[in-house]
Amino acid sequence: MNRRLRLIPQGIIARLVAILLVTLVVEFAISTAIYEQASEFSVREDEARRLAEHLVIARRLIAEQPRDRRHEMADELTTDRYFVRWSAMRPTLPGAGDNQARMREQIVTWEPALARTGLQAQTLPRAGSTIAVGSLRLPEGDWLFFRTIEPLQTTGATYGRIFSSVIIMLALMLLGGLFIRQTLKPIRLLTNAVERFGPGLDQSGPEPELPRGGTGDVQRLVDAFDAMQARIRRLIDERTRALAAVSHDLRTPLARLRLRVEAVDDRQLRGEVESDLEGMEAMVTSLLAFLGGDGEPEKRRLIDLAVLCASIVDDANDHGHDINYDGPSHLELWVRPLGVRRAVVNLVENAVRYGSETGLELTVEDTSVTICVTDNGPGIPEESMMLVREPFVRLDHARQRDTNGFGLGLSIVERAVADEGGEFTLTNRDSGGLAAMIRLPIRPAPTV
């Protein structure tokens, strides 16, 4: 099935050219068949008329001669086109021919008097062409044998017509392809504009140049895309300003609350309030990171991924968690640093939250780098592996209910990995727990 689909042209120009080709081939085959059939009939009808006239004359002239001179008269009546022989006995025709009834009928149609002479006529194949042979009875009971010398139909002219028709067909197809390509040029330009356009473009970014001209349908498509582009830019701008306001309005009171909680004398109450504040800050941070993911894209930079992973592990150990790092001391890679760091931090936080034994392993392959974070926690049910990647999803039956956040951690990881053109997978370990794996491609330095 896939192989069959690969044989079908995917581009619109290629498909239209293929349609033109199929149409021309079908039309050529039908017209050639009709032409050849009509040409065959016309040649044979014309040949039958000339042959009938020659037979009438030859029969009369030979019948007027004495029997001992009829051989000489037959030789004189043999031309470059017709072979004639006199025979006292009825001649045997050379093999079974084709179209006996039709050939005889065509001759008799032109000369009805030949119908009373016991006329036999048929066509025989001869070296890729066709000849006519036959016999008829003379008045005294002897016979006249005849045969056409020149073929009724030659193949050379047919092959020549086919070759010239193919050349014309290919020329027309090429010309049609050029016209189609020119007609669809605005669609190609629109496709390029769509590829350059993305939700990550802010209002200040350059707008892709849209094509003008073309057919009415194409121009309406361009206008619709232009209007959609303007709406998307407006929505992005409004969301960016709203996120900035929300970030300020939420973080400011949280900072004030953190300062005021220091004045609480009750250590138990102060600890509970600080825990709630940390939870609120974690939720605000994850929500802003998720909603702000479509903002102006971060530029890729050459960073030491090994140092980044080791520093994340050290920070988790400093906060009282037990996590090991296994990997090289240095590994440079072109990535978006903030996005990759946020993804690894989210996986490490999940691992230390749900497991007591965690680890981060960094490995290098030929074309990719793999970051694997493991834990010995409860894991994730197999039927929920895809669901857990969705935003605002928390599997309470598999995880603790008193955790912070909105359930955006894995969604943020998946988006960050997708931005790098990588792959993010989750699998349950045979020994228990979860293995979260990020595979990033090794990219060359970007060209300036």
PDB file of N, CA and C in Angstrom, residues 47 50 54 74-84 131 147-151:
ATOM      1  N   GLU A  47      -8.504  -0.514 -52.976  1.00  0.00           N
ATOM      2  CA  GLU A  47      -7.856  -1.633 -53.650  1.00  0.00           C
ATOM      3  C   GLU A  47      -8.881  -2.561 -54.291  1.00  0.00           C
ATOM      4  N   ARG A  50     -10.047  -1.051 -57.674  1.00  0.00           N
ATOM      5  CA  ARG A  50      -9.083  -1.199 -58.779  1.00  0.00           C
ATOM      6  C   ARG A  50      -8.940  -2.673 -59.185  1.00  0.00           C
ATOM      7  N   HIS A  54      -9.702  -4.409 -62.842  1.00  0.00           N
ATOM      8  CA  HIS A  54      -8.680  -5.179 -63.546  1.00  0.00           C
ATOM      9  C   HIS A  54      -9.173  -6.599 -63.861  1.00  0.00           C
ATOM     10  N   ALA A  74      -2.415 -13.728 -70.243  1.00  0.00           N
ATOM     11  CA  ALA A  74      -2.311 -13.544 -68.798  1.00  0.00           C
ATOM     12  C   ALA A  74      -1.000 -12.874 -68.423  1.00  0.00           C
ATOM     13  N   ASP A  75       0.099 -13.260 -69.102  1.00  0.00           N
ATOM     14  CA  ASP A  75       1.382 -12.613 -68.819  1.00  0.00           C
ATOM     15  C   ASP A  75       1.335 -11.128 -69.165  1.00  0.00           C
ATOM     16  N   GLU A  76       0.667 -10.814 -70.307  1.00  0.00           N
ATOM     17  CA  GLU A  76       0.570  -9.402 -70.684  1.00  0.00           C
ATOM     18  C   GLU A  76      -0.292  -8.606 -69.703  1.00  0.00           C
ATOM     19  N   LEU A  77      -1.270  -9.249 -69.099  1.00  0.00           N
ATOM     20  CA  LEU A  77      -2.141  -8.560 -68.132  1.00  0.00           C
ATOM     21  C   LEU A  77      -1.528  -8.457 -66.738  1.00  0.00           C
ATOM     22  N   THR A  78      -0.406  -9.136 -66.510  1.00  0.00           N
ATOM     23  CA  THR A  78       0.299  -9.008 -65.229  1.00  0.00           C
ATOM     24  C   THR A  78       1.031  -7.678 -65.196  1.00  0.00           C
ATOM     25  N   THR A  79       0.793  -6.897 -64.199  1.00  0.00           N
ATOM     26  CA  THR A  79       1.397  -5.564 -64.050  1.00  0.00           C
ATOM     27  C   THR A  79       2.260  -5.532 -62.779  1.00  0.00           C
ATOM     28  N   ASP A  80       2.774  -4.324 -62.543  1.00  0.00           N
ATOM     29  CA  ASP A  80       3.538  -4.163 -61.298  1.00  0.00           C
ATOM     30  C   ASP A  80       2.654  -4.274 -60.069  1.00  0.00           C
ATOM     31  N   ARG A  81       1.365  -4.209 -60.270  1.00  0.00           N
ATOM     32  CA  ARG A  81       0.441  -4.214 -59.138  1.00  0.00           C
ATOM     33  C   ARG A  81      -0.294  -5.541 -58.998  1.00  0.00           C
ATOM     34  N   TYR A  82      -0.584  -6.213 -60.133  1.00  0.00           N
ATOM     35  CA  TYR A  82      -1.383  -7.442 -60.096  1.00  0.00           C
ATOM     36  C   TYR A  82      -0.677  -8.558 -60.881  1.00  0.00           C
ATOM     37  N   PHE A  83      -0.754  -9.733 -60.299  1.00  0.00           N
ATOM     38  CA  PHE A  83      -0.232 -10.939 -60.934  1.00  0.00           C
ATOM     39  C   PHE A  83      -1.421 -11.765 -61.405  1.00  0.00           C
ATOM     40  N   VAL A  84      -1.436 -12.158 -62.710  1.00  0.00           N
ATOM     41  CA  VAL A  84      -2.566 -12.889 -63.298  1.00  0.00           C
ATOM     42  C   VAL A  84      -2.035 -14.153 -63.978  1.00  0.00           C
ATOM     43  N   ILE A 131      -1.785  -9.013 -48.513  1.00  0.00           N
ATOM     44  CA  ILE A 131      -2.017  -9.086 -49.947  1.00  0.00           C
ATOM     45  C   ILE A 131      -3.351  -9.794 -50.173  1.00  0.00           C
ATOM     46  N   ARG A 147      -3.404 -12.289 -57.967  1.00  0.00           N
ATOM     47  CA  ARG A 147      -2.772 -11.937 -56.679  1.00  0.00           C
ATOM     48  C   ARG A 147      -2.234 -10.516 -56.762  1.00  0.00           C
ATOM     49  N   THR A 148      -2.429  -9.771 -55.696  1.00  0.00           N
ATOM     50  CA  THR A 148      -1.857  -8.416 -55.663  1.00  0.00           C
ATOM     51  C   THR A 148      -0.372  -8.515 -55.332  1.00  0.00           C
ATOM     52  N   ILE A 149       0.417  -7.720 -56.003  1.00  0.00           N
ATOM     53  CA  ILE A 149       1.866  -7.700 -55.774  1.00  0.00           C
ATOM     54  C   ILE A 149       2.225  -6.698 -54.681  1.00  0.00           C
ATOM     55  N   GLU A 150       1.716  -5.496 -54.796  1.00  0.00           N
ATOM     56  CA  GLU A 150       1.959  -4.492 -53.759  1.00  0.00           C
ATOM     57  C   GLU A 150       1.076  -4.779 -52.551  1.00  0.00           C
ATOM     58  N   PRO A 151       1.581  -4.597 -51.347  1.00  0.00           N
ATOM     59  CA  PRO A 151       0.771  -4.865 -50.146  1.00  0.00           C
ATOM     60  C   PRO A 151      -0.391  -3.898 -50.036  1.00  0.00           C
TER      61      PRO A 151
END
